[in-house]
Structure formats: structure tokens, C-alpha cells
Amino acid sequence: MPLPIIEPFRIKSVEPIRRTSREERRRILEDAKYNLFNVHARDVLIDLLTDSGTSAMSNRQWAALMLGDESYAGSESFYRLKGIVDRVTGLPLLIPTHQGRAAEKILFQILGGPGRVFLSNTFFDTTRANIEFAGSAAIDCVSPEAADLESEAPFKGNIDLEKMEAMLSEHGDRVAACILTVTNNSSGGQPVSLENIREARAILDRHGVPLYLDSCRFAENAYFIKLREPGYAEKTPLEIAREMFSLAEGATFSGKKDALANMGGFLALRDASLADQARNILTITEGFPTYGGMSGRDLDAMAAGLEEVLDEDYLEYRIASTAWTARGIRAHGVPIVNPPGGHAVYVNATAWLDHLKPEQLPGQALVNGLYEHFGIRTVEIGTVMFGRRDPATGRLIPAARDLVRFAIPRRVYTQTHMEYVVEAMGELAGIRHSLPGYRPVTLPEFLPHFTAEFEPIA
Ligand code: F0G
């Protein structure tokens, strides 16, 4: 047996987690209107709701907090963050924001507006919401390989270059930008290849349309490129990341993912006049340009995390531990998105809960079933999250399929915790046809998954 890839850290501080009974969880679910975003975290045993803002910081990051310079203007923390962002992205103009969506709000307020069109491999929900909120249209052009959940294609996060080009021709001058989400969160956490980024850039150049990266999980994407793309095995994750960013006009970033921080984000740009406009909005809505939406200590924690995340031992463990969880779940006969993504395992709830019709929300059914039976919190990525509605009836239009995302917080859970999750799925396999479907009771217009209320279908 080869030696296992171990967690490349030891634990210095622990946070207890609390068991609850199935009876308690049944009541909690009912009180939460069958939406796990309403459940108190103390009532969750293993929380796989998101990998965002949930990382365990290192001793180095905690030490960096004490170095935080809380000066209103010219904070040293800003310049330390700028140093590492320069080194990783090569993008010279840094606009710090309190999280990723704040960077999106600024960028799309400037580039967007009524009648404008944005293209992407797949927009994340906040990105789409910010674009639509500014009156523009957001069009996904994900590679057709992504639709085949069984396919082991290495870069299923890629943009479909043909569809992108067709959209460029169809919408002409109205296309404001293309946003490549790396890795592609809403499409299974799948990576995008450098070849695809390069080819997209060449096509966009011919149409005079800029390319931006939604770079939340850039380090995981870089490591997949190292593992899977010919010619990159000998390159470091930092070198690969630099090459990815070199092809972009700018990037939005959430420090809550691949900066191993609990809060933070930025917009990084090349164009000075765009950066001036962004700083104006930043100053009005977030804060002065050298702190944006963050305290000095948060800037420092993010700077330290950005260095750590590119460590090869860390990335090897990160990708291997997600794959280990995916293999375990798949071994119980559960259909998942193959190959597993970087930050999460995605289960095809529509296929697995085949006693439910799509409009009975099989994704929501699996999420609620996993919580009720095992205290595990996951999230639906499907009909509810995408929230597309029939304009005539106001009813939800079923997504092509409901996935359930098991997002794995960085450096937080041990292999035994993940073994609990794997075996819980094994037990659920036997009783899955007893899980009820759901119908929405209230359904807000934007980002419905956060606050929608449901009831089980008898
Ligand atoms: N882009 C992507 C690809 C994301 O996954 C997220 C957040 C954002 C942008 C927005 O960043 O949360 O800092 O404002 N994703 C989280 C998730 C919420 O659970 O996947 P944010």
C-alpha cells in the first residue's frame, strides 16, 4: 500500500461540535421552514454548506492578525497584500473589498447596465445576480462535456468556444466582457485548462471583448492544470497561476476561498481609468482605497493565506482529500459528478432520488434528508438555487438536474469526519426512497435559496 497523503498540518486549537438527536433535528427543520440556511450552526454536526469563509487559519495567519495596521489611509497591511497579489496575479491595480460579491458589484456597475451582455463558462449565483441587478444579461456557455456527469474529461469547467463565438456574433457590441470562473463552482467545481483560457482570449481579442477571471479558487484550478494539462507537470502552482492571470484584463476574488481567510476579497485590474472608477464606487460603498471593506488585520490574514494556498503539499492534500470523499460516496452507488471537483463533491440528486419528479425538488429533499438523519448540512445547486421562473405562472422551472454540493471547508475536517459523511451516504442509500419531496411556500426574486421557505409533500 502506498503511504497515504496526510493532512500537512497538526491541530493546535480545537472547536467542539455537538450531537443532536434525529427527533431534535426534525423539529429544527420544521422551525427552519425546511431551509438549512435558517438552521443555527450549533445544531449542525458536520457543516458542508460551503467552503467559503470557513477555512481554518494557520498559526502564521493568526500571528499576521497582530501585525494588522489599522491606519485609515496608507495601511502597511494593504501594501503587504498588494505585494502578494502582484506576485500571484501580475495585476497591478488592487481594490480591496469585503468579499467577492462586493468586487462583482463594483465591476458590473461599471461594465454593465441595461442592454449589456456578459458571457461565462458558468456564472456563480452572486455573479449572475450582480449582472442582472445592473440590468444586463448573463449567458452561460459551459463546455458540452459538463453535461455528461460520467465523463472523466479533465477540464469540464471549460467554456464552449463555439457557443461563446456564436454569442459574440449574435450580441455584437452589446457584449461587455467574458468572465471565466476558475474553478467552475456551479458546474461541479471543475477546472478550466490554460489552453481553453488562451483560446478564449484569442477569440475575445478578435471581437474586442475583455476577459476577466472569477478567481475564487484559482489555486485549486492551478493544481488541476499541473496534474492534468500536458506541459505543466514541472511548473509550480504559482507559475501556473501567474500564467492564468496573465491572460486576463482583471479578476474578482473572494478571499474566503483560496486565501484561506474568513472574510475578504478584491478586484484587481490593469486599466487605470477603470480602476479610478472602481475606487470611486469603493470609497462610497466599501471604504477608502487602502482598506476597502476590510480591517487591516483581515488584509494581513488574507495576504498570509494567499502565500500558503500555493504550497504544493497543501494543494496535493486538498485535491486528494476531496477525491477520497468522492470515491467513498460513489462506492455506495451514489451518482456524482465525475471527476470530483477541487472544493466539493456534487451528488446528482435528480438521478439518485428517482422516486421524485424534478418539480418535487429532489435536491432540497436530499439536503433535508441528510440533515434530519445524520446532522450533515449540504446545499442544493439546482432548481432552487438557479431560481428560474415561468413568467406566466411564477413557478420554478426545474433545472436540467438538481445537484447537491458537499463543500469541504479548508483544513477543518479530518479524514474521520469525512468517513462519517461517506458512511452516512451509505446508510441513506437504503432509505432514500422514503425521503419526501418539497414545494416552495415563499420564493424571493433574487438569490431565492437563501431565504425561500418550503414544506414537505405528503
Ligand atoms: N464567485 C464564485 C465562483 C463563488 O463561488 C463565490 C462564492 C463568489 C463568486 C462570491 O464570493 O461569497 O465572497 O461574495 N461562493 C460561495 C459558495 C458563497 O458557497 O460557493 P463571496
Tab-separated table of C-alpha atoms in Angstrom, residues 1-397:
chain	number	residue	atom	x	y	z
A	1	MET	CA	0.000	0.000	0.000
A	2	PRO	CA	1.361	3.426	-0.834
A	3	LEU	CA	1.642	5.783	2.115
A	4	PRO	CA	-1.467	7.957	2.422
A	5	ILE	CA	-1.375	11.643	1.599
A	6	ILE	CA	-1.788	13.146	5.057
A	7	GLU	CA	-3.135	16.460	6.304
A	8	PRO	CA	0.027	18.607	6.085
A	9	PHE	CA	-0.610	20.264	9.462
A	10	ARG	CA	-1.232	19.363	13.068
A	11	ILE	CA	-4.030	20.761	15.214
A	12	LYS	CA	-3.272	23.335	17.899
A	13	SER	CA	-6.733	24.621	18.715
A	14	VAL	CA	-9.993	22.707	18.582
A	15	GLU	CA	-13.651	23.689	18.394
A	16	PRO	CA	-16.194	21.201	19.804
A	17	ILE	CA	-19.054	20.040	17.623
A	18	ARG	CA	-22.370	18.932	19.089
A	19	ARG	CA	-24.527	15.880	18.508
A	20	THR	CA	-28.296	16.236	18.335
A	21	SER	CA	-30.977	13.557	18.084
A	22	ARG	CA	-32.997	12.861	14.968
A	23	GLU	CA	-36.104	13.978	16.872
A	24	GLU	CA	-34.480	17.351	17.625
A	25	ARG	CA	-33.381	17.778	14.044
A	26	ARG	CA	-36.863	17.045	12.770
A	27	ARG	CA	-38.205	19.914	14.889
A	28	ILE	CA	-35.296	22.174	13.897
A	29	LEU	CA	-36.002	21.504	10.221
A	30	GLU	CA	-39.653	22.362	10.630
A	31	ASP	CA	-38.797	25.595	12.511
A	32	ALA	CA	-36.295	26.439	9.744
A	33	LYS	CA	-39.072	26.116	7.137
A	34	TYR	CA	-37.072	23.290	5.595
A	35	ASN	CA	-34.296	25.652	4.518
A	36	LEU	CA	-30.931	24.799	6.105
A	37	PHE	CA	-29.731	28.395	5.720
A	38	ASN	CA	-32.100	29.092	8.643
A	39	VAL	CA	-30.570	26.455	10.941
A	40	HIS	CA	-28.274	27.536	13.776
A	41	ALA	CA	-24.727	26.318	13.179
A	42	ARG	CA	-24.601	24.808	16.688
A	43	ASP	CA	-27.289	22.363	15.556
A	44	VAL	CA	-25.114	21.060	12.706
A	45	LEU	CA	-22.682	18.186	13.279
A	46	ILE	CA	-20.661	18.395	10.063
A	47	ASP	CA	-21.137	21.553	8.065
A	48	LEU	CA	-20.534	21.159	4.331
A	49	LEU	CA	-22.767	24.085	3.395
A	50	THR	CA	-19.834	25.960	1.916
A	51	ASP	CA	-16.065	26.151	1.658
A	52	SER	CA	-16.426	29.941	1.776
A	53	GLY	CA	-15.132	31.797	4.830
A	54	THR	CA	-14.978	28.505	6.716
A	55	SER	CA	-11.233	27.765	6.443
A	56	ALA	CA	-9.105	27.089	9.495
A	57	MET	CA	-6.420	29.766	9.590
A	58	SER	CA	-2.825	28.755	10.253
A	59	ASN	CA	-0.696	29.860	13.201
A	60	ARG	CA	1.029	32.173	10.720
A	61	GLN	CA	-2.264	33.788	9.739
A	62	TRP	CA	-3.291	34.252	13.367
A	63	ALA	CA	0.095	35.839	14.034
A	64	ALA	CA	-0.386	38.073	10.978
A	65	LEU	CA	-3.564	39.470	12.557
A	66	MET	CA	-1.425	41.133	15.217
A	67	LEU	CA	0.579	42.876	12.503
A	68	GLY	CA	-2.578	44.472	11.092
A	69	ASP	CA	-2.107	48.201	10.549
A	70	GLU	CA	-5.485	49.847	11.166
A	71	SER	CA	-4.498	53.227	9.692
A	72	TYR	CA	-7.323	54.751	7.692
A	73	ALA	CA	-5.014	55.684	4.811
A	74	GLY	CA	-1.833	54.037	3.602
A	75	SER	CA	-2.060	50.966	5.847
A	76	GLU	CA	1.025	48.736	5.769
A	77	SER	CA	-1.346	45.758	5.629
A	78	PHE	CA	-2.627	46.970	2.263
A	79	TYR	CA	0.899	47.116	0.872
A	80	ARG	CA	1.673	43.630	2.169
A	81	LEU	CA	-1.465	42.307	0.478
A	82	LYS	CA	-0.634	44.246	-2.677
A	83	GLY	CA	2.831	42.664	-2.716
A	84	ILE	CA	1.490	39.111	-2.782
A	85	VAL	CA	-1.376	39.943	-5.179
A	86	ASP	CA	1.194	41.446	-7.570
A	87	ARG	CA	3.313	38.322	-7.270
A	88	VAL	CA	0.448	35.872	-7.818
A	89	THR	CA	-1.626	37.730	-10.410
A	90	GLY	CA	0.630	40.326	-12.019
A	91	LEU	CA	-2.456	42.595	-11.970
A	92	PRO	CA	-1.128	45.968	-10.823
A	93	LEU	CA	-4.228	47.787	-9.529
A	94	LEU	CA	-5.673	46.330	-6.324
A	95	ILE	CA	-9.088	47.272	-4.991
A	96	PRO	CA	-9.779	45.508	-1.674
A	97	THR	CA	-13.406	44.613	-0.956
A	98	HIS	CA	-15.100	42.906	1.967
A	99	GLN	CA	-15.837	39.795	-0.103
A	100	GLY	CA	-16.092	38.569	-3.671
A	101	ARG	CA	-19.580	39.837	-4.470
A	102	ALA	CA	-18.597	43.376	-3.469
A	103	ALA	CA	-15.889	43.249	-6.143
A	104	GLU	CA	-18.504	41.914	-8.580
A	105	LYS	CA	-20.940	44.691	-7.693
A	106	ILE	CA	-18.302	47.327	-8.481
A	107	LEU	CA	-17.117	45.713	-11.710
A	108	PHE	CA	-20.584	45.100	-13.128
A	109	GLN	CA	-21.835	48.508	-12.104
A	110	ILE	CA	-19.070	49.952	-14.303
A	111	LEU	CA	-19.109	47.491	-17.208
A	112	GLY	CA	-22.797	46.604	-17.143
A	113	GLY	CA	-26.102	48.381	-17.429
A	114	PRO	CA	-29.289	47.853	-19.409
A	115	GLY	CA	-28.799	46.044	-22.704
A	116	ARG	CA	-25.283	44.801	-21.905
A	117	VAL	CA	-24.430	41.105	-22.180
A	118	PHE	CA	-21.874	39.057	-20.231
A	119	LEU	CA	-20.623	35.597	-21.185
A	120	SER	CA	-19.113	32.941	-18.942
A	121	ASN	CA	-18.304	29.262	-18.672
A	122	THR	CA	-20.843	29.306	-15.803
A	123	PHE	CA	-21.710	32.316	-13.672
A	124	PHE	CA	-21.810	31.762	-9.937
A	125	ASP	CA	-25.169	32.824	-8.470
A	126	THR	CA	-23.946	36.102	-6.890
A	127	THR	CA	-22.138	36.999	-10.112
A	128	ARG	CA	-25.247	36.414	-12.181
A	129	ALA	CA	-27.347	38.323	-9.638
A	130	ASN	CA	-24.997	41.334	-9.729
A	131	ILE	CA	-25.072	41.367	-13.529
A	132	GLU	CA	-28.843	41.075	-13.701
A	133	PHE	CA	-29.278	43.608	-10.903
A	134	ALA	CA	-27.363	46.113	-13.078
A	135	GLY	CA	-29.850	45.427	-15.886
A	136	SER	CA	-27.575	43.229	-18.042
A	137	ALA	CA	-27.908	39.661	-19.289
A	138	ALA	CA	-25.672	36.779	-18.144
A	139	ILE	CA	-25.219	33.891	-20.599
A	140	ASP	CA	-23.575	30.596	-19.628
A	141	CYS	CA	-21.538	28.832	-22.325
A	142	VAL	CA	-20.161	25.823	-20.469
A	143	SER	CA	-18.421	23.085	-22.440
A	144	PRO	CA	-20.822	20.323	-23.560
A	145	GLU	CA	-18.639	17.794	-21.703
A	146	ALA	CA	-20.006	19.213	-18.440
A	147	ALA	CA	-23.461	17.810	-19.202
A	148	ASP	CA	-22.114	14.247	-19.161
A	149	LEU	CA	-21.657	13.651	-15.455
A	150	GLU	CA	-19.984	10.296	-16.066
A	151	SER	CA	-17.286	11.592	-18.387
A	152	GLU	CA	-13.841	11.759	-16.784
A	153	ALA	CA	-12.772	14.588	-19.114
A	154	PRO	CA	-10.065	16.549	-17.324
A	155	PHE	CA	-11.352	20.101	-17.875
A	156	LYS	CA	-15.127	20.023	-17.720
A	157	GLY	CA	-15.154	23.594	-16.411
A	158	ASN	CA	-14.035	24.943	-19.791
A	159	ILE	CA	-16.020	27.485	-21.767
A	160	ASP	CA	-17.541	26.204	-25.002
A	161	LEU	CA	-15.563	28.270	-27.506
A	162	GLU	CA	-18.040	27.690	-30.334
A	163	LYS	CA	-21.027	28.803	-28.315
A	164	MET	CA	-19.052	31.767	-26.998
A	165	GLU	CA	-18.181	32.830	-30.527
A	166	ALA	CA	-21.802	32.427	-31.642
A	167	MET	CA	-22.920	34.651	-28.751
A	168	LEU	CA	-20.255	37.215	-29.656
A	169	SER	CA	-21.587	37.330	-33.216
A	170	GLU	CA	-25.214	37.409	-32.128
A	171	HIS	CA	-24.871	40.155	-29.492
A	172	GLY	CA	-22.049	42.146	-31.132
A	173	ASP	CA	-21.195	45.412	-29.362
A	174	ARG	CA	-23.541	44.637	-26.513
A	175	VAL	CA	-21.119	42.042	-25.106
A	176	ALA	CA	-19.314	43.841	-22.292
A	177	ALA	CA	-16.986	41.075	-21.071
A	178	CYS	CA	-16.396	37.372	-20.646
A	179	ILE	CA	-15.941	36.064	-17.105
A	180	LEU	CA	-14.221	32.696	-16.680
A	181	THR	CA	-14.990	31.122	-13.323
A	182	VAL	CA	-11.956	29.113	-12.131
A	183	THR	CA	-12.712	26.538	-10.892
A	184	ASN	CA	-16.263	26.357	-12.224
A	185	ASN	CA	-18.241	26.197	-8.981
A	186	SER	CA	-21.775	25.981	-10.371
A	187	SER	CA	-20.719	23.294	-12.819
A	188	GLY	CA	-19.286	20.762	-10.399
A	189	GLY	CA	-16.171	22.609	-9.227
A	190	GLN	CA	-14.460	21.536	-12.434
A	191	PRO	CA	-11.235	23.163	-13.614
A	192	VAL	CA	-10.579	25.259	-16.708
A	193	SER	CA	-7.453	24.497	-18.754
A	194	LEU	CA	-4.859	27.061	-19.705
A	195	GLU	CA	-5.380	26.070	-23.316
A	196	ASN	CA	-9.054	26.999	-23.005
A	197	ILE	CA	-8.280	30.325	-21.317
A	198	ARG	CA	-5.718	31.092	-24.041
A	199	GLU	CA	-8.092	30.203	-26.883
A	200	ALA	CA	-10.959	32.134	-25.312
A	201	ARG	CA	-8.674	35.138	-25.017
A	202	ALA	CA	-7.684	34.938	-28.692
A	203	ILE	CA	-11.326	34.822	-29.826
A	204	LEU	CA	-12.336	37.632	-27.463
A	205	ASP	CA	-9.439	39.755	-28.757
A	206	ARG	CA	-10.797	39.441	-32.285
A	207	HIS	CA	-14.131	40.796	-31.033
A	208	GLY	CA	-12.577	43.479	-28.838
A	209	VAL	CA	-14.144	41.991	-25.685
A	210	PRO	CA	-12.137	41.834	-22.421
A	211	LEU	CA	-11.594	38.656	-20.410
A	212	TYR	CA	-11.887	38.597	-16.618
A	213	LEU	CA	-11.363	35.769	-14.162
A	214	ASP	CA	-13.677	34.981	-11.272
A	215	SER	CA	-10.646	33.650	-9.479
A	216	CYS	CA	-12.094	32.480	-6.124
A	217	ARG	CA	-10.480	29.033	-6.468
A	218	PHE	CA	-7.519	29.905	-8.669
A	219	ALA	CA	-5.035	27.802	-6.662
A	220	GLU	CA	-7.126	24.635	-6.914
A	221	ASN	CA	-7.533	25.328	-10.637
A	222	ALA	CA	-3.761	25.794	-10.987
A	223	TYR	CA	-3.108	22.482	-9.247
A	224	PHE	CA	-5.531	20.645	-11.558
A	225	ILE	CA	-3.640	22.131	-14.509
A	226	LYS	CA	-0.395	20.840	-13.022
A	227	LEU	CA	-1.899	17.358	-12.630
A	228	ARG	CA	-3.801	17.152	-15.902
A	229	GLU	CA	-2.621	19.542	-18.610
A	230	PRO	CA	0.273	18.420	-20.804
A	231	GLY	CA	3.377	20.550	-20.295
A	232	TYR	CA	2.593	21.776	-16.769
A	233	ALA	CA	3.684	18.888	-14.522
A	234	GLU	CA	7.013	20.515	-13.735
A	235	LYS	CA	5.653	24.004	-13.144
A	236	THR	CA	4.814	25.323	-9.677
A	237	PRO	CA	1.228	26.312	-8.799
A	238	LEU	CA	2.468	29.912	-8.568
A	239	GLU	CA	3.870	29.824	-12.105
A	240	ILE	CA	0.642	28.337	-13.412
A	241	ALA	CA	-1.481	30.875	-11.539
A	242	ARG	CA	0.586	33.707	-12.985
A	243	GLU	CA	0.057	32.367	-16.472
A	244	MET	CA	-3.716	32.153	-15.885
A	245	PHE	CA	-3.926	35.752	-14.683
A	246	SER	CA	-1.594	36.993	-17.437
A	247	LEU	CA	-4.371	36.264	-19.936
A	248	ALA	CA	-6.956	38.379	-18.099
A	249	GLU	CA	-7.750	42.068	-18.082
A	250	GLY	CA	-8.708	41.775	-14.439
A	251	ALA	CA	-10.067	39.471	-11.759
A	252	THR	CA	-12.611	39.344	-8.990
A	253	PHE	CA	-11.593	37.334	-5.947
A	254	SER	CA	-13.134	36.091	-2.737
A	255	GLY	CA	-10.506	35.707	-0.020
A	256	LYS	CA	-12.967	33.388	1.711
A	257	LYS	CA	-11.934	30.538	-0.601
A	258	ASP	CA	-8.358	30.301	-1.854
A	259	ALA	CA	-6.918	32.882	0.526
A	260	LEU	CA	-7.785	30.646	3.499
A	261	ALA	CA	-9.348	33.658	5.213
A	262	ASN	CA	-12.702	34.071	6.920
A	263	MET	CA	-13.525	37.361	5.210
A	264	GLY	CA	-12.164	39.468	2.377
A	265	GLY	CA	-11.873	39.860	-1.351
A	266	PHE	CA	-10.612	42.106	-4.097
A	267	LEU	CA	-10.919	43.373	-7.611
A	268	ALA	CA	-7.598	43.520	-9.456
A	269	LEU	CA	-7.254	45.401	-12.723
A	270	ARG	CA	-4.801	46.526	-15.389
A	271	ASP	CA	-6.634	49.555	-16.743
A	272	ALA	CA	-6.054	52.773	-14.800
A	273	SER	CA	-9.247	54.551	-15.826
A	274	LEU	CA	-11.353	51.523	-14.902
A	275	ALA	CA	-9.537	51.352	-11.565
A	276	ASP	CA	-10.296	55.045	-10.940
A	277	GLN	CA	-13.997	54.449	-11.496
A	278	ALA	CA	-13.844	51.363	-9.284
A	279	ARG	CA	-12.118	53.294	-6.492
A	280	ASN	CA	-14.826	55.964	-6.619
A	281	ILE	CA	-17.524	53.365	-6.064
A	282	LEU	CA	-15.311	51.621	-3.495
A	283	THR	CA	-14.926	54.786	-1.455
A	284	ILE	CA	-18.669	55.411	-1.470
A	285	THR	CA	-19.781	51.853	-0.682
A	286	GLU	CA	-16.882	49.958	0.933
A	287	GLY	CA	-14.191	52.278	2.259
A	288	PHE	CA	-11.004	54.190	1.499
A	289	PRO	CA	-8.922	52.544	-1.281
A	290	THR	CA	-6.222	51.154	1.031
A	291	TYR	CA	-8.651	49.165	3.133
A	292	GLY	CA	-11.832	48.883	1.069
A	293	GLY	CA	-14.176	46.701	3.031
A	294	MET	CA	-11.611	45.178	5.380
A	295	SER	CA	-9.813	45.849	8.628
A	296	GLY	CA	-6.012	45.933	8.460
A	297	ARG	CA	-5.762	42.598	10.254
A	298	ASP	CA	-8.061	40.974	7.700
A	299	LEU	CA	-5.864	42.292	4.888
A	300	ASP	CA	-2.873	40.665	6.596
A	301	ALA	CA	-4.618	37.332	7.203
A	302	MET	CA	-5.562	37.237	3.542
A	303	ALA	CA	-2.027	38.117	2.445
A	304	ALA	CA	-0.595	35.262	4.519
A	305	GLY	CA	-3.266	32.857	3.242
A	306	LEU	CA	-2.544	33.717	-0.387
A	307	GLU	CA	1.024	32.542	0.120
A	308	GLU	CA	0.052	29.373	1.965
A	309	VAL	CA	-2.572	28.259	-0.501
A	310	LEU	CA	0.024	27.825	-3.249
A	311	ASP	CA	2.056	25.368	-1.159
A	312	GLU	CA	2.211	22.102	-3.097
A	313	ASP	CA	1.830	19.865	-0.038
A	314	TYR	CA	-1.331	21.728	0.859
A	315	LEU	CA	-2.791	21.540	-2.658
A	316	GLU	CA	-1.903	17.859	-3.032
A	317	TYR	CA	-3.728	17.100	0.238
A	318	ARG	CA	-6.654	19.338	-0.670
A	319	ILE	CA	-7.352	17.744	-4.044
A	320	ALA	CA	-6.626	14.203	-2.777
A	321	SER	CA	-8.926	14.520	0.236
A	322	THR	CA	-11.834	15.739	-1.881
A	323	ALA	CA	-11.227	12.861	-4.308
A	324	TRP	CA	-11.114	10.372	-1.396
A	325	THR	CA	-14.521	11.543	-0.174
A	326	ALA	CA	-15.919	11.369	-3.707
A	327	ARG	CA	-14.679	7.799	-4.211
A	328	GLY	CA	-16.261	6.721	-0.925
A	329	ILE	CA	-19.628	8.238	-1.771
A	330	ARG	CA	-19.531	6.781	-5.296
A	331	ALA	CA	-18.692	3.333	-3.901
A	332	HIS	CA	-22.143	3.341	-2.244
A	333	GLY	CA	-23.701	3.546	-5.708
A	334	VAL	CA	-24.418	7.262	-5.430
A	335	PRO	CA	-24.249	9.106	-8.770
A	336	ILE	CA	-21.807	12.009	-8.514
A	337	VAL	CA	-20.229	14.495	-10.877
A	338	ASN	CA	-17.070	12.888	-12.233
A	339	PRO	CA	-14.234	13.564	-11.890
A	340	PRO	CA	-14.623	15.171	-8.440
A	341	GLY	CA	-14.038	18.912	-8.249
A	342	GLY	CA	-11.497	20.688	-6.078
A	343	HIS	CA	-13.567	22.049	-3.228
A	344	ALA	CA	-16.608	19.818	-3.233
A	345	VAL	CA	-18.311	16.587	-4.174
A	346	TYR	CA	-21.524	17.036	-6.162
A	347	VAL	CA	-24.223	14.374	-5.931
A	348	ASN	CA	-26.814	14.058	-8.680
A	349	ALA	CA	-29.937	14.146	-6.528
A	350	THR	CA	-32.292	14.002	-9.512
A	351	ALA	CA	-30.874	10.629	-10.558
A	352	TRP	CA	-30.469	9.216	-7.052
A	353	LEU	CA	-33.887	10.198	-5.686
A	354	ASP	CA	-35.608	8.822	-8.736
A	355	HIS	CA	-38.939	8.479	-6.911
A	356	LEU	CA	-39.295	12.300	-7.071
A	357	LYS	CA	-40.236	14.424	-10.068
A	358	PRO	CA	-37.982	17.417	-10.824
A	359	GLU	CA	-40.658	19.834	-9.595
A	360	GLN	CA	-40.680	17.994	-6.245
A	361	LEU	CA	-37.176	19.388	-5.710
A	362	PRO	CA	-35.039	16.257	-5.275
A	363	GLY	CA	-32.009	18.408	-4.367
A	364	GLN	CA	-33.849	20.014	-1.475
A	365	ALA	CA	-35.113	16.553	-0.483
A	366	LEU	CA	-31.583	15.155	-0.243
A	367	VAL	CA	-30.237	18.175	1.638
A	368	ASN	CA	-33.032	17.968	4.210
A	369	GLY	CA	-32.818	14.164	4.451
A	370	LEU	CA	-29.068	14.255	5.148
A	371	TYR	CA	-29.626	16.790	7.888
A	372	GLU	CA	-32.554	15.029	9.514
A	373	HIS	CA	-30.889	11.623	9.575
A	374	PHE	CA	-27.236	12.498	10.145
A	375	GLY	CA	-26.852	16.167	11.125
A	376	ILE	CA	-24.855	16.933	7.967
A	377	ARG	CA	-25.501	20.245	6.200
A	378	THR	CA	-25.044	20.487	2.430
A	379	VAL	CA	-26.512	22.769	-0.227
A	380	GLU	CA	-28.752	22.352	-3.257
A	381	ILE	CA	-27.369	23.603	-6.565
A	382	GLY	CA	-30.275	23.239	-8.927
A	383	THR	CA	-33.858	24.319	-9.331
A	384	VAL	CA	-33.940	26.355	-6.111
A	385	MET	CA	-30.530	27.996	-6.365
A	386	PHE	CA	-30.879	28.962	-10.030
A	387	GLY	CA	-34.402	30.151	-9.287
A	388	ARG	CA	-35.570	30.448	-12.895
A	389	ARG	CA	-39.283	31.039	-13.055
A	390	ASP	CA	-42.041	30.777	-15.558
A	391	PRO	CA	-43.074	34.423	-16.122
A	392	ALA	CA	-46.705	33.402	-16.618
A	393	THR	CA	-47.200	31.247	-13.508
A	394	GLY	CA	-44.313	32.401	-11.283
A	395	ARG	CA	-43.494	28.711	-10.716
A	396	LEU	CA	-39.922	27.444	-10.549
A	397	ILE	CA	-38.660	25.949	-13.793
